[in-house]
mmCIF file of C-alpha atoms in Angstrom:
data_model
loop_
_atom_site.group_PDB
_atom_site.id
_atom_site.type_symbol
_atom_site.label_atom_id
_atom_site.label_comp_id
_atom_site.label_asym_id
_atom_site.label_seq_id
_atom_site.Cartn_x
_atom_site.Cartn_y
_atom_site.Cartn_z
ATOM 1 C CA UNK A 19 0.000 0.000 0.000
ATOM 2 C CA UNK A 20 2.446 2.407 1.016
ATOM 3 C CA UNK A 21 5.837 2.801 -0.579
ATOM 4 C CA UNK A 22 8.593 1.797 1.742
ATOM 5 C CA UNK A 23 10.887 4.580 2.460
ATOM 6 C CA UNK A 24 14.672 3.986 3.738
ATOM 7 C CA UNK A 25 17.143 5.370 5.885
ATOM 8 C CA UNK A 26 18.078 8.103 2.766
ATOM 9 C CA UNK A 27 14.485 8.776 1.885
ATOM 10 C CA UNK A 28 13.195 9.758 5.971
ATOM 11 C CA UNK A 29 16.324 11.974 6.225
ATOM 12 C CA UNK A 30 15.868 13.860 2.777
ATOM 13 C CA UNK A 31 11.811 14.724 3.948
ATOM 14 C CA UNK A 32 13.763 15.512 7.166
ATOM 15 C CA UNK A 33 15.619 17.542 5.897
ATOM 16 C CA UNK A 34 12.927 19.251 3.545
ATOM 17 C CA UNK A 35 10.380 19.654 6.201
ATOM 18 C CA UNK A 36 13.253 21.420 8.073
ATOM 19 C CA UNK A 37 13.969 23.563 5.530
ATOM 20 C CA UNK A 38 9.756 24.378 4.196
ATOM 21 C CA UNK A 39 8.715 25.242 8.132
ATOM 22 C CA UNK A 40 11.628 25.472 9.599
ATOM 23 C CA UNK A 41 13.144 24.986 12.812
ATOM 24 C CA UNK A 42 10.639 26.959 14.873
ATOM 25 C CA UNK A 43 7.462 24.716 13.719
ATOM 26 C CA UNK A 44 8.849 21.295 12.837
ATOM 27 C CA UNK A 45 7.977 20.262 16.768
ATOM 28 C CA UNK A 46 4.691 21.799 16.078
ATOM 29 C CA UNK A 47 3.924 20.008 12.774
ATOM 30 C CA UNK A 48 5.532 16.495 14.120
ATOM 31 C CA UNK A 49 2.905 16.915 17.229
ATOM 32 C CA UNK A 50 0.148 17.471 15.093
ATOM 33 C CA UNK A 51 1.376 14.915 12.249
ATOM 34 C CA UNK A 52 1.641 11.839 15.193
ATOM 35 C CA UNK A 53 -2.169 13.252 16.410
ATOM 36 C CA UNK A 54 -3.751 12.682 13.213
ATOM 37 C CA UNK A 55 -1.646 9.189 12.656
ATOM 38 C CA UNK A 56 -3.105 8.369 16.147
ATOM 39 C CA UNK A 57 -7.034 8.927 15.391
ATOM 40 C CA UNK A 58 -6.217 7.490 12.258
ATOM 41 C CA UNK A 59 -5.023 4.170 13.861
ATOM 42 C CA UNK A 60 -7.852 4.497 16.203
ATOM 43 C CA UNK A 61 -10.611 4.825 13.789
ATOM 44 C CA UNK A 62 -9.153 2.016 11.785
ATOM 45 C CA UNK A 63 -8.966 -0.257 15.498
ATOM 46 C CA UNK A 64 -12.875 0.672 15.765
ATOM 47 C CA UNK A 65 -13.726 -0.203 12.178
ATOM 48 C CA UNK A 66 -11.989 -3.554 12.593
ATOM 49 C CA UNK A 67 -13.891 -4.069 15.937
ATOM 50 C CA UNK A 68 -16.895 -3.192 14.368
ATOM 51 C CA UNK A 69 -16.600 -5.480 11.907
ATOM 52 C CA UNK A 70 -15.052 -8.304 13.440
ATOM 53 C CA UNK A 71 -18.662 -7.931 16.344
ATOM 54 C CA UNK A 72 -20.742 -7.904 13.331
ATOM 55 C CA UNK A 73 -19.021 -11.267 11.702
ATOM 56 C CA UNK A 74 -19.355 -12.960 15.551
ATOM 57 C CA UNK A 75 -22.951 -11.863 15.878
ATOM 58 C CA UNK A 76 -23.866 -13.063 12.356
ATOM 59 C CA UNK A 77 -22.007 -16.177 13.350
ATOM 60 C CA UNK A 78 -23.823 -16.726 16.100
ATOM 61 C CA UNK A 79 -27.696 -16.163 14.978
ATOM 62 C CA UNK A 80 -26.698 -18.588 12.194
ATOM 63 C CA UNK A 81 -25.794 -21.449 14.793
ATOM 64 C CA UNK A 82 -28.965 -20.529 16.959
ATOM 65 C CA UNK A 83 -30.731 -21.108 13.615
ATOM 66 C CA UNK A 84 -29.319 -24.137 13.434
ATOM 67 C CA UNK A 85 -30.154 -25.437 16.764
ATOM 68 C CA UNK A 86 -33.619 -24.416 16.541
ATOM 69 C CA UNK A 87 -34.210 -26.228 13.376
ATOM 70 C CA UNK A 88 -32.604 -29.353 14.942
ATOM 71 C CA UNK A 89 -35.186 -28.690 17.779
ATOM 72 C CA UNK A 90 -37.681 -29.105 15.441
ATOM 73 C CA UNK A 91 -37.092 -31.902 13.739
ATOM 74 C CA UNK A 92 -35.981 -34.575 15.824
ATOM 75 C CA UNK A 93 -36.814 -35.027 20.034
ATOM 76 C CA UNK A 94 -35.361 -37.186 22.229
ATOM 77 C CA UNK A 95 -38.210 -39.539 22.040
ATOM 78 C CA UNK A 96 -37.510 -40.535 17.989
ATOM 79 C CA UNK A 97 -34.078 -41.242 18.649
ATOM 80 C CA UNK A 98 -34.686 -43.462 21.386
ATOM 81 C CA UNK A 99 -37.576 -45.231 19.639
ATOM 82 C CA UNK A 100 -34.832 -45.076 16.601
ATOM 83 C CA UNK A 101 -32.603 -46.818 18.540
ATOM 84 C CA UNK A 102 -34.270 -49.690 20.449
ATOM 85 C CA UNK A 103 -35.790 -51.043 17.174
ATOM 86 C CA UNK A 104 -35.247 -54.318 16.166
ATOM 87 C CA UNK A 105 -32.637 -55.093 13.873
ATOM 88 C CA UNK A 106 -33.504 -56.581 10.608
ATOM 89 C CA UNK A 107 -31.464 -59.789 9.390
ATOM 90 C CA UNK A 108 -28.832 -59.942 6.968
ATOM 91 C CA UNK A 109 -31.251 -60.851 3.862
ATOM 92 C CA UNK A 110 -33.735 -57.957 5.019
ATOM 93 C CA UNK A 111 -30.548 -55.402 4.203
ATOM 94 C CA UNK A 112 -29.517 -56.731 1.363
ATOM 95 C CA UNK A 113 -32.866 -56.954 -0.296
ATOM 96 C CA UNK A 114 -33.382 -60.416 -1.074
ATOM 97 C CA UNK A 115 -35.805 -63.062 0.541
ATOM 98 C CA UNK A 116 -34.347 -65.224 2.873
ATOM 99 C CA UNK A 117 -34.030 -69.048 1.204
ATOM 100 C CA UNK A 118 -37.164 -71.208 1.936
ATOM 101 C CA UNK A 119 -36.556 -74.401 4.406
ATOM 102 C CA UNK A 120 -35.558 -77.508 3.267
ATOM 103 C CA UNK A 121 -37.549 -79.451 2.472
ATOM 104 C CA UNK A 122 -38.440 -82.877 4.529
ATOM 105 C CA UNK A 123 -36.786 -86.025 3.535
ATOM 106 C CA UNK A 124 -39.138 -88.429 1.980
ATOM 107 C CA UNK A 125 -40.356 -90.816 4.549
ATOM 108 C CA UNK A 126 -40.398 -94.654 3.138
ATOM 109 C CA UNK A 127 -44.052 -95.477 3.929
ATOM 110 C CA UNK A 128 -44.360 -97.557 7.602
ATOM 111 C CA UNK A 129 -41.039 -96.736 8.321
ATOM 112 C CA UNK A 130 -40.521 -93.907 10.543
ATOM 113 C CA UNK A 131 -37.206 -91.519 9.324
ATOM 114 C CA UNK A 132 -34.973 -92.363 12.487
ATOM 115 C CA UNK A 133 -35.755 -96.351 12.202
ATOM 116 C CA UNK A 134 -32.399 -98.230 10.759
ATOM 117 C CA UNK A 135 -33.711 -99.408 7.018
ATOM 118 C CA UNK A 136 -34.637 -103.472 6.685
ATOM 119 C CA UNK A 137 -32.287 -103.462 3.333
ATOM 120 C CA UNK A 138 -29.305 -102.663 5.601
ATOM 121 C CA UNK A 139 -26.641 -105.146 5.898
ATOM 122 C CA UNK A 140 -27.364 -107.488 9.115
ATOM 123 C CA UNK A 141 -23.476 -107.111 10.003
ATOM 124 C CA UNK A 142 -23.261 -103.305 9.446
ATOM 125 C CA UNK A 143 -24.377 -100.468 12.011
ATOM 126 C CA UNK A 144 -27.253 -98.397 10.947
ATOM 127 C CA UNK A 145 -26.764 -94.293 10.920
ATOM 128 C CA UNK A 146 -28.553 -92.590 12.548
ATOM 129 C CA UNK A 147 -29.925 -89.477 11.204
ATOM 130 C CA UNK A 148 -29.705 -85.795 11.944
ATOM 131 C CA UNK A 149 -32.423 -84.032 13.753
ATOM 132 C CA UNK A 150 -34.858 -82.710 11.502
ATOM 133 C CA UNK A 151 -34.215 -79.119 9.909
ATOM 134 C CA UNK A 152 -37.599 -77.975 11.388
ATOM 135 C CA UNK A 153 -36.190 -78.000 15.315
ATOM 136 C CA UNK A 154 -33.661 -75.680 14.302
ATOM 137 C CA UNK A 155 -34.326 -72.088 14.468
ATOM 138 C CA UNK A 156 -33.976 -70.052 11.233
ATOM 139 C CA UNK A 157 -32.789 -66.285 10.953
ATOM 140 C CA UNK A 158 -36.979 -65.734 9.892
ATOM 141 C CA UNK A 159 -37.576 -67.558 13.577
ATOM 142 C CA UNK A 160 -34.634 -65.380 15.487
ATOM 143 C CA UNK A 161 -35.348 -62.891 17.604
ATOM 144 C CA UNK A 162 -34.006 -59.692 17.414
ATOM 145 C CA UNK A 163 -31.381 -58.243 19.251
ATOM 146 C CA UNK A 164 -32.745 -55.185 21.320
ATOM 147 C CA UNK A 165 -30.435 -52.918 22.436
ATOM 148 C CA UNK A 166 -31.133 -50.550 25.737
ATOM 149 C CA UNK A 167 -30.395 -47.111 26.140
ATOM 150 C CA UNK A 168 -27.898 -46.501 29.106
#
């Protein structure tokens, strides 16, 4: 903004303002010069206050603007309900149906499914089978997981 002066420029307007007033004023005219520079700094310290109030205050009714409006929209109440919901499965998230159950095995008839078979082998062991898939409980039959608010 302002050109820099050196060490030769400040003692040639030294000089000059020495010899324009002369020696009788130059206190005179310094006094009054460093008087103006002062307001002027002053004013310039107020402005920036000003301003710098003006940017804080703005600041401020725009984050009480913001809390208000999140006031609004959500209460406590919502996020708690939000919260203990149940969860959904795996399938429910990914958007698919979960697979149906097996199917039971086919029963020969008067034979129940967990009676050894009369073609067997007299001299081997019969298997026995695994519990039916029914028993077991299936992500459809789960209960969900609720989770309390501490």
């Amino acid at each position: 903004m302002l050109p820099s002066l050196g060490f030769q420029e400040i003692i040639l307007l030294g000089v000059l303002a020495l010899i324009v007033v002369g020696p009788k004023d130059l206190p005179l005219l310094l006094r009054k010069l460093g008087r103006w520079t002062a307001k002027l700094r002053g004013m310039a310290q107020e402005f920036r206050t000003g301003f710098d109030e003006l940017a804080r205050q703005a600041e401020l009714d725009e984050l009480k603007k913001e809390v208000d409006a999140l006031r609004r929209t959500s209460s406590l109440n919502s996020v708690v309900q939000e919260v203990q919901r149940p969860l959904g499965t795996l399938e429910s998230y990914a958007g698919i149906s979960p697979p149906p159950p097996p199917a039971p095995p086919e029963a020969v008839e008067g034979v129940e499914a967990n009676e050894p078979v009369a073609d067997a082998p007299s001299g081997a062991a019969a298997t026995p089978e695994p519990a039916p898939i029914e028993d077991m409980p299936t992500p459809a039959d789960a209960k969900p997981v609720v989770r309390s608010v501490s």
